[in-house]
Short mmCIF file of C-alpha atoms and ligand atoms in Angstrom, two decimals:
data_model
loop_
_atom_site.label_atom_id
_atom_site.label_comp_id
_atom_site.label_asym_id
_atom_site.label_seq_id
_atom_site.Cartn_x
_atom_site.Cartn_y
_atom_site.Cartn_z
CA MET A 1 -28.95 6.89 -65.60
CA PHE A 2 -27.22 6.90 -62.10
CA PRO A 3 -27.17 3.39 -60.61
CA LEU A 4 -30.25 2.74 -58.85
CA ARG A 5 -28.50 1.86 -55.77
CA ARG A 6 -26.96 4.65 -53.66
CA ASN A 7 -25.36 2.98 -50.80
CA ARG A 8 -24.87 6.13 -48.88
CA ARG A 9 -28.67 6.27 -48.26
CA LEU A 10 -27.95 3.80 -45.35
CA ARG A 11 -25.22 5.95 -43.97
CA GLN A 12 -27.14 9.26 -43.79
CA ASN A 13 -27.53 9.62 -39.98
CA GLU A 14 -27.03 7.57 -36.84
CA ALA A 15 -30.67 6.30 -36.89
CA ILE A 16 -30.29 4.63 -40.03
CA ARG A 17 -26.73 3.48 -39.56
CA SER A 18 -27.79 1.81 -36.09
CA LEU A 19 -30.78 0.10 -38.09
CA VAL A 20 -28.57 -1.63 -40.59
CA ARG A 21 -25.68 -2.31 -38.29
CA GLU A 22 -24.55 -5.82 -38.56
CA HIS A 23 -22.70 -6.37 -35.34
CA VAL A 24 -22.88 -4.84 -31.73
CA ILE A 25 -20.60 -5.13 -28.82
CA THR A 26 -21.90 -6.02 -25.45
CA PRO A 27 -20.56 -7.09 -22.16
CA ASN A 28 -21.55 -10.48 -22.89
CA ASP A 29 -18.92 -10.86 -25.61
CA PHE A 30 -15.94 -10.74 -22.92
CA LEU A 31 -13.60 -12.82 -21.08
CA VAL A 32 -11.51 -10.91 -18.78
CA PRO A 33 -7.75 -11.95 -18.27
CA LEU A 34 -6.56 -11.42 -14.81
CA PHE A 35 -2.85 -11.63 -13.57
CA VAL A 36 -2.61 -12.97 -9.82
CA VAL A 37 0.33 -12.57 -7.35
CA GLU A 38 1.21 -13.52 -4.14
CA GLY A 39 1.14 -11.08 -1.06
CA THR A 40 -1.67 -8.54 0.28
CA GLY A 41 -2.53 -5.20 -0.85
CA VAL A 42 -0.79 -5.72 -3.95
CA LYS A 43 -1.99 -4.02 -7.19
CA GLU A 44 1.09 -3.50 -9.38
CA GLU A 45 0.98 -2.00 -12.80
CA ILE A 46 2.66 -4.11 -15.49
CA THR A 47 5.23 -2.09 -17.06
CA SER A 48 4.61 -3.03 -20.99
CA MET A 49 0.87 -2.95 -20.06
CA PRO A 50 -0.02 0.47 -19.02
CA ASN A 51 -3.19 0.47 -16.66
CA TYR A 52 -3.37 -3.35 -16.48
CA PHE A 53 -2.36 -4.82 -13.19
CA ARG A 54 -1.32 -7.91 -11.26
CA PHE A 55 -3.55 -8.24 -7.96
CA SER A 56 -3.02 -10.22 -4.71
CA LEU A 57 -6.14 -12.22 -3.61
CA ASP A 58 -7.37 -9.56 -1.33
CA LEU A 59 -7.64 -6.76 -3.96
CA LEU A 60 -8.62 -9.68 -6.81
CA GLU A 61 -11.83 -9.69 -4.77
CA ASP A 62 -12.56 -6.16 -5.32
CA GLU A 63 -11.64 -6.35 -8.87
CA VAL A 64 -14.01 -9.15 -9.42
CA LYS A 65 -16.92 -7.38 -7.78
CA THR A 66 -16.18 -4.32 -10.01
CA LEU A 67 -16.28 -6.65 -13.16
CA TRP A 68 -19.56 -8.26 -12.16
CA ALA A 69 -21.22 -4.75 -11.70
CA LEU A 70 -19.97 -3.89 -15.03
CA GLY A 71 -21.68 -6.78 -16.49
CA LEU A 72 -18.69 -8.70 -17.08
CA LYS A 73 -19.41 -12.12 -16.13
CA ALA A 74 -16.21 -14.41 -17.18
CA VAL A 75 -12.74 -14.22 -16.30
CA LEU A 76 -9.52 -16.00 -17.51
CA LEU A 77 -6.83 -16.53 -14.54
CA PHE A 78 -3.02 -16.49 -14.73
CA VAL A 79 -0.75 -16.61 -11.81
CA LYS A 80 2.62 -15.35 -11.41
CA VAL A 81 4.61 -17.93 -9.55
CA PRO A 82 7.56 -17.33 -7.33
CA ASP A 83 10.73 -18.36 -8.72
CA ASN A 84 11.47 -20.59 -5.77
CA LEU A 85 8.51 -22.80 -6.54
CA LYS A 86 9.27 -23.29 -10.40
CA ASP A 87 10.73 -26.66 -11.65
CA ASN A 88 10.93 -28.45 -14.76
CA ASN A 89 7.89 -30.71 -14.20
CA GLY A 90 5.51 -27.76 -13.12
CA THR A 91 5.14 -29.47 -9.75
CA GLU A 92 3.52 -26.56 -8.07
CA ALA A 93 0.75 -26.45 -10.68
CA LEU A 94 -0.64 -29.51 -8.66
CA ASN A 95 -0.42 -27.95 -5.21
CA PRO A 96 -4.18 -27.88 -4.05
CA ASP A 97 -3.27 -24.67 -2.09
CA GLY A 98 -1.30 -23.10 -4.89
CA LEU A 99 -1.95 -19.58 -5.96
CA MET A 100 -4.26 -20.56 -8.90
CA GLN A 101 -6.39 -22.81 -6.64
CA ARG A 102 -6.59 -19.98 -4.00
CA ALA A 103 -7.56 -17.61 -6.80
CA ILE A 104 -10.37 -19.94 -7.84
CA ARG A 105 -11.65 -20.25 -4.45
CA THR A 106 -11.31 -16.62 -3.65
CA ILE A 107 -13.44 -15.69 -6.82
CA LYS A 108 -16.35 -18.19 -6.26
CA ASN A 109 -16.34 -16.97 -2.78
CA VAL A 110 -17.12 -13.41 -3.53
CA CYS A 111 -18.78 -13.90 -6.64
CA PRO A 112 -20.23 -17.39 -7.04
CA ASP A 113 -21.95 -16.84 -10.38
CA MET A 114 -18.66 -15.48 -11.94
CA LEU A 115 -17.66 -17.83 -14.75
CA VAL A 116 -14.10 -18.96 -13.93
CA MET A 117 -11.71 -20.01 -16.51
CA THR A 118 -8.15 -21.12 -15.64
CA ASP A 119 -5.03 -21.02 -17.85
CA VAL A 120 -3.52 -24.64 -18.16
CA ALA A 121 0.15 -24.57 -19.17
CA LEU A 122 3.35 -25.22 -17.48
CA ASP A 123 5.27 -22.05 -18.47
CA PRO A 124 4.30 -19.93 -15.31
CA TYR A 125 5.46 -22.83 -13.27
CA SER A 126 8.53 -23.94 -15.32
CA SER A 127 12.00 -22.97 -14.29
CA TYR A 128 12.82 -22.99 -18.08
CA GLY A 129 9.69 -20.65 -18.95
CA HIS A 130 8.39 -23.45 -21.49
CA ASP A 131 4.73 -24.88 -21.65
CA GLY A 132 6.15 -28.38 -21.42
CA ILE A 133 8.62 -30.47 -19.88
CA VAL A 134 12.05 -29.94 -21.22
CA ASP A 135 14.48 -32.76 -21.90
CA SER A 136 17.79 -32.63 -23.81
CA GLY A 137 16.67 -29.54 -25.69
CA MET A 138 13.33 -30.77 -26.56
CA ILE A 139 9.61 -30.44 -25.11
CA ILE A 140 8.49 -33.84 -24.17
CA ASN A 141 4.74 -34.10 -25.49
CA ASP A 142 3.16 -37.06 -23.76
CA ALA A 143 4.75 -36.49 -20.32
CA THR A 144 3.58 -32.88 -20.35
CA ASN A 145 0.17 -33.92 -21.25
CA SER A 146 -0.18 -35.89 -18.01
CA VAL A 147 0.70 -33.13 -15.97
CA LEU A 148 -1.84 -30.72 -17.82
CA ALA A 149 -4.62 -33.37 -17.35
CA GLN A 150 -3.75 -33.53 -13.57
CA MET A 151 -3.64 -29.67 -13.42
CA SER A 152 -6.83 -29.38 -15.18
CA LEU A 153 -8.40 -31.84 -12.81
CA SER A 154 -7.08 -29.67 -9.81
CA HIS A 155 -8.55 -26.40 -11.26
CA ILE A 156 -11.92 -28.12 -11.89
CA GLN A 157 -11.96 -29.87 -8.28
CA THR A 158 -11.28 -26.45 -6.83
CA GLY A 159 -14.17 -25.01 -8.46
CA ALA A 160 -13.11 -23.67 -11.85
CA ASP A 161 -15.89 -23.88 -14.56
CA PHE A 162 -13.81 -24.30 -17.58
CA VAL A 163 -10.03 -25.09 -18.00
CA ALA A 164 -8.19 -23.32 -21.00
CA PRO A 165 -5.33 -25.38 -22.09
CA SER A 166 -2.86 -22.79 -23.88
CA ASP A 167 0.17 -25.15 -24.38
CA MET A 168 -0.39 -26.56 -27.85
CA MET A 169 0.74 -30.10 -27.00
CA ASP A 170 -0.47 -32.90 -29.25
CA GLY A 171 -3.41 -34.68 -27.81
CA ARG A 172 -3.78 -32.95 -24.50
CA ILE A 173 -7.37 -32.14 -25.10
CA LEU A 174 -8.37 -35.81 -25.23
CA GLU A 175 -6.25 -36.56 -22.24
CA ILE A 176 -7.75 -33.85 -20.09
CA ARG A 177 -11.19 -34.77 -21.32
CA SER A 178 -10.69 -38.37 -20.28
CA LEU A 179 -9.46 -37.66 -16.90
CA LEU A 180 -12.23 -35.31 -16.13
CA GLU A 181 -14.83 -37.75 -17.29
CA ASN A 182 -13.26 -40.57 -15.53
CA GLU A 183 -13.28 -38.42 -12.39
CA GLY A 184 -17.12 -37.65 -12.85
CA TYR A 185 -16.69 -34.01 -13.89
CA HIS A 186 -19.14 -34.32 -16.61
CA ASN A 187 -19.89 -30.64 -16.85
CA ALA A 188 -16.42 -29.44 -16.87
CA GLY A 189 -15.74 -27.19 -19.81
CA ILE A 190 -12.65 -27.11 -21.95
CA MET A 191 -11.82 -24.00 -24.02
CA SER A 192 -9.01 -25.06 -26.12
CA TYR A 193 -6.39 -22.58 -27.48
CA SER A 194 -6.62 -24.51 -30.81
CA ALA A 195 -4.89 -22.26 -33.16
CA LYS A 196 -2.17 -20.56 -30.97
CA TYR A 197 0.78 -19.14 -33.07
CA ALA A 198 4.28 -18.78 -32.17
CA SER A 199 3.73 -14.97 -32.03
CA SER A 200 5.95 -12.14 -30.96
CA PHE A 201 2.98 -10.42 -29.66
CA TYR A 202 3.10 -12.21 -26.48
CA GLY A 203 5.98 -10.22 -25.07
CA PRO A 204 4.30 -8.14 -22.50
CA PHE A 205 2.45 -11.15 -21.19
CA ARG A 206 5.81 -12.90 -20.46
CA ASP A 207 6.85 -9.65 -18.55
CA ALA A 208 3.84 -9.71 -16.54
CA LEU A 209 4.29 -13.39 -15.59
CA ASP A 210 8.03 -13.61 -15.75
CA SER A 211 7.54 -16.48 -17.82
CA ALA A 212 9.66 -16.11 -20.95
CA PRO A 213 11.71 -19.08 -22.05
CA VAL A 214 15.20 -18.83 -20.24
CA ASP A 215 18.49 -18.59 -22.05
CA MET A 216 20.25 -21.52 -21.31
CA VAL A 217 21.93 -24.46 -23.25
CA ASP A 218 19.71 -27.26 -24.00
CA VAL A 219 16.63 -25.15 -23.48
CA PRO A 220 14.74 -24.10 -26.76
CA LYS A 221 14.99 -20.36 -27.12
CA ASP A 222 11.45 -20.23 -28.65
CA LYS A 223 8.13 -21.98 -28.51
CA LYS A 224 8.18 -22.77 -32.38
CA THR A 225 8.18 -26.72 -32.00
CA TYR A 226 4.65 -26.45 -30.34
CA GLN A 227 2.97 -23.15 -31.12
CA MET A 228 2.03 -22.75 -34.98
CA ASP A 229 3.95 -21.14 -37.64
CA VAL A 230 2.85 -17.79 -38.52
CA ALA A 231 2.94 -18.60 -42.10
CA ASN A 232 0.17 -21.34 -41.92
CA ARG A 233 -3.58 -21.10 -42.49
CA ASP A 234 -4.73 -24.56 -43.55
CA GLU A 235 -2.95 -26.05 -40.39
CA ALA A 236 -5.27 -24.04 -38.18
CA ILE A 237 -8.33 -25.89 -39.37
CA ARG A 238 -6.45 -29.19 -38.69
CA GLU A 239 -5.64 -28.24 -35.25
CA THR A 240 -8.87 -26.94 -34.37
CA GLY A 241 -10.86 -29.86 -35.81
CA GLN A 242 -8.69 -32.19 -33.91
CA ASP A 243 -9.42 -30.25 -30.59
CA ILE A 244 -13.10 -30.43 -31.05
CA GLU A 245 -12.95 -34.15 -31.80
CA GLU A 246 -11.01 -34.64 -28.69
CA GLY A 247 -13.62 -32.86 -26.66
CA ALA A 248 -13.05 -29.16 -26.79
CA ASP A 249 -16.19 -27.18 -26.02
CA ILE A 250 -14.85 -23.84 -27.17
CA VAL A 251 -11.96 -23.14 -29.62
CA MET A 252 -9.81 -20.29 -29.73
CA VAL A 253 -7.56 -18.32 -32.15
CA LYS A 254 -4.56 -16.39 -30.76
CA PRO A 255 -3.30 -13.53 -31.31
CA GLY A 256 -6.25 -11.57 -32.54
CA ILE A 257 -6.03 -8.68 -34.89
CA PRO A 258 -3.09 -9.95 -36.98
CA TYR A 259 -5.01 -13.47 -37.33
CA LEU A 260 -8.54 -12.28 -38.13
CA ASP A 261 -8.26 -14.63 -41.28
CA ILE A 262 -8.03 -17.43 -38.97
CA VAL A 263 -10.92 -16.45 -36.81
CA ARG A 264 -13.16 -16.38 -40.10
CA ASP A 265 -11.97 -19.72 -41.25
CA VAL A 266 -12.56 -21.25 -37.92
CA LYS A 267 -16.02 -19.72 -37.70
CA ASN A 268 -16.82 -20.99 -41.29
CA ASN A 269 -15.56 -24.53 -40.86
CA PHE A 270 -16.79 -25.40 -37.45
CA ASN A 271 -19.97 -25.33 -35.38
CA VAL A 272 -18.69 -24.49 -31.88
CA PRO A 273 -18.30 -21.35 -30.32
CA VAL A 274 -15.00 -19.58 -31.32
CA ALA A 275 -12.99 -17.34 -29.09
CA VAL A 276 -10.26 -14.92 -29.97
CA TYR A 277 -7.53 -13.53 -27.69
CA GLN A 278 -6.43 -9.82 -28.42
CA VAL A 279 -3.16 -10.61 -26.71
CA SER A 280 -0.81 -8.36 -24.63
CA GLY A 281 1.20 -6.99 -27.40
CA GLU A 282 -1.76 -5.92 -29.32
CA TYR A 283 -2.88 -3.93 -26.06
CA ALA A 284 0.59 -2.57 -25.64
CA MET A 285 0.56 -1.37 -29.27
CA ILE A 286 -2.84 0.64 -28.78
CA LYS A 287 -2.07 2.03 -25.19
CA ALA A 288 1.63 3.05 -26.43
CA ALA A 289 0.28 4.83 -29.59
CA SER A 290 -2.85 6.54 -27.72
CA GLN A 291 -0.44 7.79 -24.90
CA ASN A 292 1.58 9.44 -27.49
CA GLY A 293 -1.54 11.14 -28.91
CA TRP A 294 -1.10 9.05 -32.03
CA LEU A 295 -4.31 7.27 -32.05
CA ASP A 296 -7.73 7.87 -30.39
CA HIS A 297 -7.74 5.34 -27.34
CA ASP A 298 -11.35 4.67 -27.20
CA GLN A 299 -12.24 4.53 -30.92
CA VAL A 300 -9.39 2.44 -31.65
CA ILE A 301 -10.29 -0.05 -28.99
CA LEU A 302 -14.00 -0.05 -30.26
CA GLU A 303 -12.53 -0.65 -33.67
CA SER A 304 -10.45 -3.44 -32.77
CA ILE A 305 -13.19 -5.07 -31.11
CA MET A 306 -15.64 -4.79 -33.77
CA ALA A 307 -13.16 -6.30 -36.18
CA PHE A 308 -13.22 -9.56 -34.02
CA LYS A 309 -17.03 -9.67 -34.08
CA ARG A 310 -17.02 -9.00 -37.91
CA ALA A 311 -14.60 -11.89 -38.26
CA GLY A 312 -17.10 -14.18 -36.51
CA ALA A 313 -15.88 -14.46 -32.85
CA ASP A 314 -18.40 -15.46 -30.40
CA ILE A 315 -16.16 -14.58 -27.35
CA ILE A 316 -13.26 -12.11 -26.93
CA ALA A 317 -10.45 -12.37 -24.42
CA SER A 318 -9.32 -8.74 -24.13
CA TYR A 319 -7.40 -6.66 -21.63
CA PHE A 320 -9.77 -3.82 -22.93
CA ALA A 321 -12.86 -5.50 -21.50
CA LYS A 322 -13.22 -2.98 -18.82
CA ASP A 323 -12.46 -0.04 -21.07
CA VAL A 324 -14.98 -1.06 -23.54
CA VAL A 325 -17.70 -1.41 -21.15
CA LYS A 326 -17.04 2.00 -19.78
CA ILE A 327 -16.64 3.50 -23.24
CA LEU A 328 -20.09 2.14 -24.27
CA GLY A 329 -21.53 3.65 -21.04
C1 PBG B 1 1.17 -19.26 -21.85
C2 PBG B 1 0.23 -18.16 -22.50
C3 PBG B 1 0.73 -17.10 -23.16
C4 PBG B 1 -0.25 -16.32 -23.34
C5 PBG B 1 -1.39 -16.97 -22.71
N1 PBG B 1 -1.05 -18.14 -22.23
C6 PBG B 1 2.14 -16.67 -23.49
C7 PBG B 1 3.08 -17.67 -24.26
O1 PBG B 1 2.44 -18.78 -25.11
O2 PBG B 1 4.19 -17.53 -24.30
C8 PBG B 1 -0.29 -14.93 -23.98
C9 PBG B 1 -1.25 -13.85 -23.57
C10 PBG B 1 -0.83 -12.61 -24.15
O3 PBG B 1 0.13 -12.19 -24.74
O4 PBG B 1 -1.58 -11.84 -23.79
N2 PBG B 1 0.81 -20.52 -22.17
#
């Protein structure tokens, strides 16, 4: 006799498929990365990220209103810092009137309910393009942590809801959390980039912010002494567990599609919301292939986002957030 179970019964038409569908994508899933630059009237396309832009503060206002109208209620801010303000210690990051601080105020002013998360790392501010302070060819962990904590405090004092440390220094979550608690910011959130790999998929992002490590003697050429080895899986659990113990509210895996195994491991091992970051290189690949007519733009985007949901992600940071909401109608 034919097996009693015919799996195709549950796939016969859209009505039954949607009834048994395990995951759905909604605007609530997304965190929208935004790139901010100095100037006025600036909306410049990032060459390696077609149809993704850097905004000056005035146009950022319009973008944020658009996002809110689409039901996208959380943003993740990155700033492109002018070269003359960069130094080894990321001094400009602590400027109360720096670009990040003004961006936070701008958004909270036009859209007070928008959840504002800020990137915390030295690279956009570093003359060497590193996430930490460089000394004799090394990235100095503990000295970097105190700058990261000060930077986090500055963002929270300015009105950010969450800080998102993306630097991968050891112990930075504890240092940030302690400072925020000591200063009375008990409700400040920390979304930690806990399992962040030394990936080559970040290339277009570094173009966007002009933040790649510089080619100089005594400056490490890559980020492999702090970001994770792409060969490692168990280590992601160690890193994530430590960040939760140190006070992270949300943990993140990054990049996304090439690291879905890690997303699922983290989801299965811990009981806090798990975010995933579909990074710039993933965006660039899908855009480039679809511009060539080699992939179906809309369907491939939705499939990639569904993969994150299946892997167990609760929050998805993606440059496709707006596209997705429009595609879903
Ligand atoms: C910097 C930072 C990077 C990204 C987010 N924060 C780049 C890096 O670590 O070199 C990458 C995001 C992307 O590629 O979309 N701390």
